Coordinates of N, CA and C in Angstrom, one line a residue:
M1 N 34.2 66.6 23.4 CA 35.2 65.8 22.8 C 36.1 66.6 21.9
E2 N 37.3 66.5 22.2 CA 38.3 67.3 21.4 C 39.0 66.4 20.3
L3 N 39.1 67.0 19.1 CA 39.8 66.2 18.0 C 41.3 66.2 18.2
S4 N 41.9 65.1 17.8 CA 43.4 65.1 17.7 C 43.8 65.9 16.5
N5 N 45.1 66.2 16.4 CA 45.6 66.9 15.3 C 45.4 66.1 14.0
Q6 N 45.6 64.8 14.1 CA 45.4 64.0 12.9 C 44.0 64.0 12.5
D7 N 43.0 63.9 13.4 CA 41.6 63.9 13.1 C 41.2 65.3 12.5
R8 N 41.8 66.3 13.1 CA 41.4 67.7 12.7 C 41.7 68.0 11.2
Q9 N 42.6 67.3 10.6 CA 42.9 67.6 9.2 C 41.8 67.1 8.3
W10 N 40.9 66.2 8.8 CA 39.8 65.7 7.9 C 38.5 66.5 8.2
V11 N 38.5 67.4 9.0 CA 37.3 68.2 9.2 C 37.1 69.1 8.0
I12 N 35.9 69.1 7.5 CA 35.5 69.9 6.3 C 35.1 71.3 6.9
R13 N 35.8 72.3 6.4 CA 35.5 73.7 7.0 C 34.6 74.5 6.1
T14 N 33.5 74.0 5.7 CA 32.5 74.7 5.0 C 31.2 74.8 5.8
P15 N 30.3 75.7 5.6 CA 29.1 75.9 6.4 C 28.3 74.6 6.5
D16 N 28.1 73.9 5.3 CA 27.3 72.8 5.3 C 28.0 71.4 5.4
Q17 N 29.3 71.5 5.7 CA 30.2 70.3 5.9 C 30.3 69.4 4.7
R18 N 30.0 70.0 3.5 CA 30.2 69.2 2.2 C 31.4 69.7 1.5
L19 N 32.1 68.7 0.9 CA 33.2 69.1 0.0 C 32.7 69.9 -1.2
R20 N 33.5 70.8 -1.6 CA 33.1 71.6 -2.8 C 34.0 71.2 -4.0
V21 N 33.4 71.0 -5.1 CA 34.1 70.7 -6.3 C 34.0 71.8 -7.3
F22 N 35.1 72.4 -7.7 CA 35.1 73.5 -8.6 C 35.1 73.0 -10.1
V23 N 34.2 73.5 -10.9 CA 34.1 73.1 -12.3 C 34.4 74.3 -13.1
S24 N 35.4 74.2 -13.9 CA 35.8 75.4 -14.8 C 36.0 74.9 -16.2
S25 N 35.4 75.7 -17.1 CA 35.6 75.4 -18.5 C 35.0 76.5 -19.3
T26 N 35.0 76.5 -20.6 CA 34.3 77.5 -21.4 C 32.8 77.2 -21.3
L27 N 32.0 78.3 -21.2 CA 30.6 78.1 -20.9 C 29.8 77.6 -22.0
K28 N 30.0 78.1 -23.2 CA 29.2 77.7 -24.4 C 29.6 76.3 -25.0
E29 N 30.9 76.1 -25.2 CA 31.3 74.9 -25.9 C 31.0 73.7 -25.1
L30 N 31.1 73.7 -23.8 CA 31.0 72.5 -23.0 C 29.8 72.6 -22.1
A31 N 28.7 73.2 -22.5 CA 27.5 73.4 -21.7 C 26.9 72.1 -21.2
E32 N 26.8 71.1 -22.1 CA 26.2 69.8 -21.8 C 27.1 69.0 -20.8
E33 N 28.4 69.1 -21.1 CA 29.4 68.4 -20.2 C 29.4 69.0 -18.8
R34 N 29.2 70.3 -18.7 CA 29.2 71.0 -17.4 C 27.9 70.6 -16.7
R35 N 26.8 70.5 -17.4 CA 25.5 70.1 -16.8 C 25.6 68.7 -16.2
V36 N 26.2 67.8 -17.0 CA 26.3 66.4 -16.5 C 27.3 66.4 -15.3
A37 N 28.4 67.1 -15.4 CA 29.3 67.1 -14.2 C 28.6 67.7 -13.0
R38 N 27.9 68.8 -13.1 CA 27.2 69.3 -12.0 C 26.2 68.3 -11.3
E39 N 25.4 67.6 -12.2 CA 24.5 66.6 -11.7 C 25.2 65.5 -11.0
A40 N 26.3 65.0 -11.6 CA 27.1 63.9 -11.0 C 27.6 64.3 -9.6
I41 N 28.2 65.5 -9.5 CA 28.7 66.0 -8.3 C 27.6 66.1 -7.2
S42 N 26.5 66.6 -7.6 CA 25.3 66.7 -6.7 C 24.9 65.3 -6.2
R43 N 24.8 64.3 -7.1 CA 24.4 62.9 -6.7 C 25.4 62.3 -5.7
L44 N 26.6 62.8 -5.7 CA 27.6 62.3 -4.8 C 27.5 63.0 -3.4
R45 N 26.5 63.9 -3.3 CA 26.3 64.7 -2.1 C 27.5 65.6 -1.8
L46 N 28.1 66.1 -2.9 CA 29.1 67.1 -2.8 C 28.5 68.4 -3.3
A47 N 29.2 69.5 -3.2 CA 28.7 70.8 -3.6 C 29.4 71.3 -4.8
P48 N 28.7 71.3 -6.0 CA 29.3 71.8 -7.2 C 29.5 73.3 -7.1
V49 N 30.6 73.8 -7.5 CA 30.9 75.3 -7.6 C 31.2 75.5 -9.0
M50 N 30.3 76.1 -9.7 CA 30.5 76.3 -11.1 C 31.2 77.6 -11.4
F51 N 32.1 77.7 -12.3 CA 33.0 78.8 -12.6 C 32.2 80.1 -12.7
E52 N 31.1 80.1 -13.4 CA 30.3 81.4 -13.6 C 29.7 81.9 -12.3
L53 N 29.5 81.0 -11.3 CA 28.9 81.5 -10.1 C 29.8 82.4 -9.3
G54 N 31.1 82.4 -9.5 CA 32.0 83.2 -8.8 C 32.3 84.5 -9.5
A55 N 31.7 84.7 -10.7 CA 31.9 86.0 -11.4 C 31.3 87.2 -10.7
R56 N 31.9 88.3 -10.8 CA 31.4 89.5 -10.2 C 31.0 90.5 -11.3
P57 N 30.0 91.3 -11.0 CA 29.5 92.2 -12.0 C 30.4 93.4 -12.4
H58 N 31.4 93.7 -11.6 CA 32.2 94.8 -11.8 C 33.6 94.4 -12.4
L59 N 34.3 95.3 -13.0 CA 35.6 95.1 -13.6 C 36.6 94.8 -12.5
A60 N 37.7 94.0 -12.9 CA 38.8 93.8 -11.9 C 39.6 95.1 -11.7
R61 N 40.1 95.1 -10.5 CA 40.9 96.3 -10.1 C 42.4 95.9 -10.1
D62 N 43.3 96.8 -10.3 CA 44.7 96.6 -10.2 C 45.1 96.7 -8.7

C-alpha cells in the first residue's frame, strides 16, 4: 500500500516512530522542572530528548 502525498506528511521519521520532544534549560536551576517534564513526556508515549544528552565530550570546531 502506497501513501498519498498528504498522508506521507504525517509519517514520523524516527527509528521507533515516536515524536521526539526537545527539553532545553539550565541544568541546575530547573532540575526538578526538567525531571517532571521528562516524566510527563514519557507518559504521553513520546520520546524526551534532554538538552544534556546531545552534548559531546570534545570542544566545538570552527
